[in-house]
Amino acid sequence: MLGHEGQPMCNTPLMDFYTEHIHTLESTGASLLDFECPYSGCGFGIKTGTVAPGLMDAPLSTCPSCERFFWKIVQHGRACGLRAHRATVTRAVGALIGPLGLPIPESRSDVYAAGWAYADGYLKRGGDLAVERVGDWLEDKAKGFWERLAAERQRKS
Ligand SMILES: [Zn+2]
C-alpha cells in the first residue's frame, strides 16, 4: 500500500508527451488556448494550439491526466472538450472520417470503444498491424485497441 493513493498522475508517458508538446508550442511563440478536461472528477486544465480564423478542428484527443477520450473542438481563439461516449464516437467518427471499418463489439465500456475507434482510424491511416506498444493507456482502452488490430489481422488472413 505504498503511496498508492493521492499520487499525482504526472509521470505517465502520455503526460510526458503532452508536456513536451506544449513546451514546443510555447517555444515557437504560439498562442495557446485553455480548456478543461470534460470528464467530471478530472477537469484537468488542457492547453492546445489555436487554428486560423474561420476554421474548426475536432480531433479525437486523450486527456493527459485521466487518459479518457474526448473530442477537442478548436476554433480560432477558443477551445472546449466534449465527452466522447461510445455512441458519439461511433457516430462522429462516421461523420468525420467515414464509417468504422469494423463496428465496436456490443457491451463494451466507453473506454474500450475509444481504443477500438482509435485503432480503426489508425488502420485507415495505414498504421502497422504489428505495432508493439501504444503507451500506458487505461487497460480497457488498450484492450479495445489490440482487439481491433487482432480483428484486422483475422480479416486479412
Ligand atoms: Zn481528464
Tab-separated table of C-alpha atoms and ligand atoms in Angstrom:
chain	number	residue	atom	x	y	z
A	1	MET	CA	0.000	0.000	0.000
A	2	LEU	CA	2.878	2.378	-0.572
A	3	GLY	CA	1.835	5.748	-1.922
A	4	HIS	CA	-0.955	4.235	-3.901
A	5	GLU	CA	-3.492	6.924	-3.151
A	6	GLY	CA	-3.244	10.633	-3.707
A	7	GLN	CA	-0.309	10.314	-6.031
A	8	PRO	CA	-0.345	12.935	-8.771
A	9	MET	CA	-0.771	11.380	-12.198
A	10	CYS	CA	2.079	13.237	-13.785
A	11	ASN	CA	4.544	10.514	-14.659
A	12	THR	CA	2.752	8.729	-17.453
A	13	PRO	CA	4.288	8.683	-20.947
A	14	LEU	CA	1.150	10.425	-22.163
A	15	MET	CA	1.676	13.293	-19.738
A	16	ASP	CA	5.358	13.490	-20.715
A	17	PHE	CA	4.399	13.625	-24.359
A	18	TYR	CA	1.782	16.288	-23.693
A	19	THR	CA	4.142	18.442	-21.593
A	20	GLU	CA	6.844	18.254	-24.232
A	21	HIS	CA	4.354	19.096	-26.978
A	22	ILE	CA	3.156	22.183	-25.071
A	23	HIS	CA	6.715	23.309	-24.381
A	24	THR	CA	7.482	23.025	-28.087
A	25	LEU	CA	4.416	25.085	-28.968
A	26	GLU	CA	5.268	27.698	-26.338
A	27	SER	CA	8.842	27.951	-27.545
A	28	THR	CA	7.612	28.836	-31.027
A	29	GLY	CA	5.595	31.680	-29.513
A	30	ALA	CA	2.270	30.096	-30.439
A	31	SER	CA	-0.712	31.436	-28.524
A	32	LEU	CA	-2.315	28.618	-26.613
A	33	LEU	CA	-5.911	28.078	-25.623
A	34	ASP	CA	-7.012	26.701	-22.268
A	35	PHE	CA	-9.927	24.422	-21.552
A	36	GLU	CA	-10.782	21.766	-19.023
A	37	CYS	CA	-10.994	18.027	-19.456
A	38	PRO	CA	-14.740	17.385	-19.937
A	39	TYR	CA	-14.870	14.446	-17.533
A	40	SER	CA	-16.216	15.176	-14.078
A	41	GLY	CA	-13.747	14.154	-11.450
A	42	CYS	CA	-10.874	15.154	-13.708
A	43	GLY	CA	-11.234	18.707	-15.038
A	44	PHE	CA	-7.543	18.826	-15.863
A	45	GLY	CA	-6.520	22.135	-17.456
A	46	ILE	CA	-5.509	21.302	-21.020
A	47	LYS	CA	-3.709	23.621	-23.403
A	48	THR	CA	-3.891	23.459	-27.147
A	49	GLY	CA	-2.807	25.468	-30.154
A	50	THR	CA	-5.382	27.598	-31.919
A	51	VAL	CA	-6.451	27.440	-35.586
A	52	ALA	CA	-6.770	30.145	-38.229
A	53	PRO	CA	-9.888	32.348	-38.210
A	54	GLY	CA	-12.897	30.638	-39.810
A	55	LEU	CA	-11.521	27.149	-39.294
A	56	MET	CA	-12.594	24.464	-36.883
A	57	ASP	CA	-10.697	21.411	-35.842
A	58	ALA	CA	-12.243	18.491	-33.955
A	59	PRO	CA	-9.737	15.686	-33.440
A	60	LEU	CA	-10.326	12.803	-31.063
A	61	SER	CA	-7.968	13.506	-28.199
A	62	THR	CA	-6.900	11.877	-24.982
A	63	CYS	CA	-6.757	13.708	-21.668
A	64	PRO	CA	-3.145	13.507	-20.441
A	65	SER	CA	-4.392	13.216	-16.861
A	66	CYS	CA	-7.295	10.733	-16.830
A	67	GLU	CA	-6.437	9.256	-20.269
A	68	ARG	CA	-10.029	9.242	-21.432
A	69	PHE	CA	-11.043	10.078	-24.962
A	70	PHE	CA	-12.777	13.324	-25.807
A	71	TRP	CA	-13.422	15.442	-28.869
A	72	LYS	CA	-11.259	18.526	-28.856
A	73	ILE	CA	-13.234	21.296	-30.520
A	74	VAL	CA	-10.905	24.101	-31.545
A	75	GLN	CA	-11.896	27.329	-33.201
A	76	HIS	CA	-9.859	30.475	-33.567
A	77	GLY	CA	-9.398	31.813	-30.052
A	78	ARG	CA	-11.435	29.188	-28.207
A	79	ALA	CA	-11.436	25.518	-27.419
A	80	CYS	CA	-13.528	23.067	-25.462
A	81	GLY	CA	-13.710	19.360	-24.850
A	82	LEU	CA	-16.709	17.117	-25.490
A	83	ARG	CA	-17.004	13.777	-23.806
A	84	ALA	CA	-16.704	11.019	-26.364
A	85	HIS	CA	-19.138	8.357	-25.299
A	86	ARG	CA	-19.478	5.195	-27.255
A	87	ALA	CA	-22.458	6.316	-29.348
A	88	THR	CA	-20.815	9.655	-30.016
A	89	VAL	CA	-17.549	8.073	-31.043
A	90	THR	CA	-19.273	5.698	-33.432
A	91	ARG	CA	-21.464	8.394	-34.955
A	92	ALA	CA	-18.938	11.172	-35.028
A	93	VAL	CA	-16.136	9.041	-36.387
A	94	GLY	CA	-18.615	8.008	-39.054
A	95	ALA	CA	-19.440	11.619	-39.811
A	96	LEU	CA	-15.871	12.856	-39.872
A	97	ILE	CA	-13.770	10.120	-41.373
A	98	GLY	CA	-16.304	7.669	-42.758
A	99	PRO	CA	-17.794	4.604	-41.087
A	100	LEU	CA	-15.690	2.450	-38.839
A	101	GLY	CA	-14.013	-0.358	-40.730
A	102	LEU	CA	-15.416	-2.775	-38.164
A	103	PRO	CA	-18.186	-1.903	-35.697
A	104	ILE	CA	-17.370	-1.724	-31.997
A	105	PRO	CA	-18.412	-5.015	-30.336
A	106	GLU	CA	-21.509	-4.815	-28.154
A	107	SER	CA	-21.465	-4.474	-24.364
A	108	ARG	CA	-18.026	-2.975	-24.039
A	109	SER	CA	-17.120	0.058	-21.978
A	110	ASP	CA	-16.802	3.546	-23.443
A	111	VAL	CA	-13.092	3.394	-22.779
A	112	TYR	CA	-12.873	0.154	-24.745
A	113	ALA	CA	-14.877	1.747	-27.560
A	114	ALA	CA	-12.473	4.675	-27.633
A	115	GLY	CA	-9.496	2.338	-28.005
A	116	TRP	CA	-11.281	0.424	-30.748
A	117	ALA	CA	-12.177	3.607	-32.639
A	118	TYR	CA	-8.635	4.877	-32.275
A	119	ALA	CA	-7.239	1.652	-33.741
A	120	ASP	CA	-9.789	1.805	-36.536
A	121	GLY	CA	-8.610	5.293	-37.501
A	122	TYR	CA	-5.011	4.186	-37.078
A	123	LEU	CA	-5.505	1.342	-39.568
A	124	LYS	CA	-7.218	3.699	-42.015
A	125	ARG	CA	-4.134	5.888	-41.975
A	126	GLY	CA	-2.035	2.869	-42.856
A	127	GLY	CA	-0.910	2.039	-39.333
A	128	ASP	CA	1.172	-1.016	-38.700
A	129	LEU	CA	-0.762	-4.102	-37.620
A	130	ALA	CA	2.254	-5.303	-35.702
A	131	VAL	CA	2.593	-2.207	-33.523
A	132	GLU	CA	4.044	-3.261	-30.207
A	133	ARG	CA	3.086	-0.550	-27.816
A	134	VAL	CA	0.603	2.287	-27.580
A	135	GLY	CA	1.683	3.911	-24.337
A	136	ASP	CA	0.321	3.331	-20.876
A	137	TRP	CA	-3.356	3.541	-21.623
A	138	LEU	CA	-6.163	2.503	-19.358
A	139	GLU	CA	-6.403	-1.251	-19.541
A	140	ASP	CA	-9.787	-1.354	-21.227
A	141	LYS	CA	-8.810	1.198	-23.844
A	142	ALA	CA	-5.654	-0.705	-24.718
A	143	LYS	CA	-7.765	-3.859	-24.891
A	144	GLY	CA	-10.104	-2.210	-27.410
A	145	PHE	CA	-7.125	-1.091	-29.434
A	146	TRP	CA	-5.480	-4.522	-29.504
A	147	GLU	CA	-8.684	-6.370	-30.222
A	148	ARG	CA	-9.377	-4.091	-33.176
A	149	LEU	CA	-5.882	-4.834	-34.530
A	150	ALA	CA	-6.428	-8.547	-33.925
A	151	ALA	CA	-9.749	-8.384	-35.791
A	152	GLU	CA	-7.978	-6.743	-38.707
A	153	ARG	CA	-5.315	-9.432	-38.821
A	154	GLN	CA	-8.034	-12.075	-38.786
A	155	ARG	CA	-9.907	-10.317	-41.559
A	156	LYS	CA	-6.807	-10.240	-43.725
A	157	SER	CA	-5.755	-13.827	-43.153
B	1	ZN	ZN	-9.196	14.120	-17.819
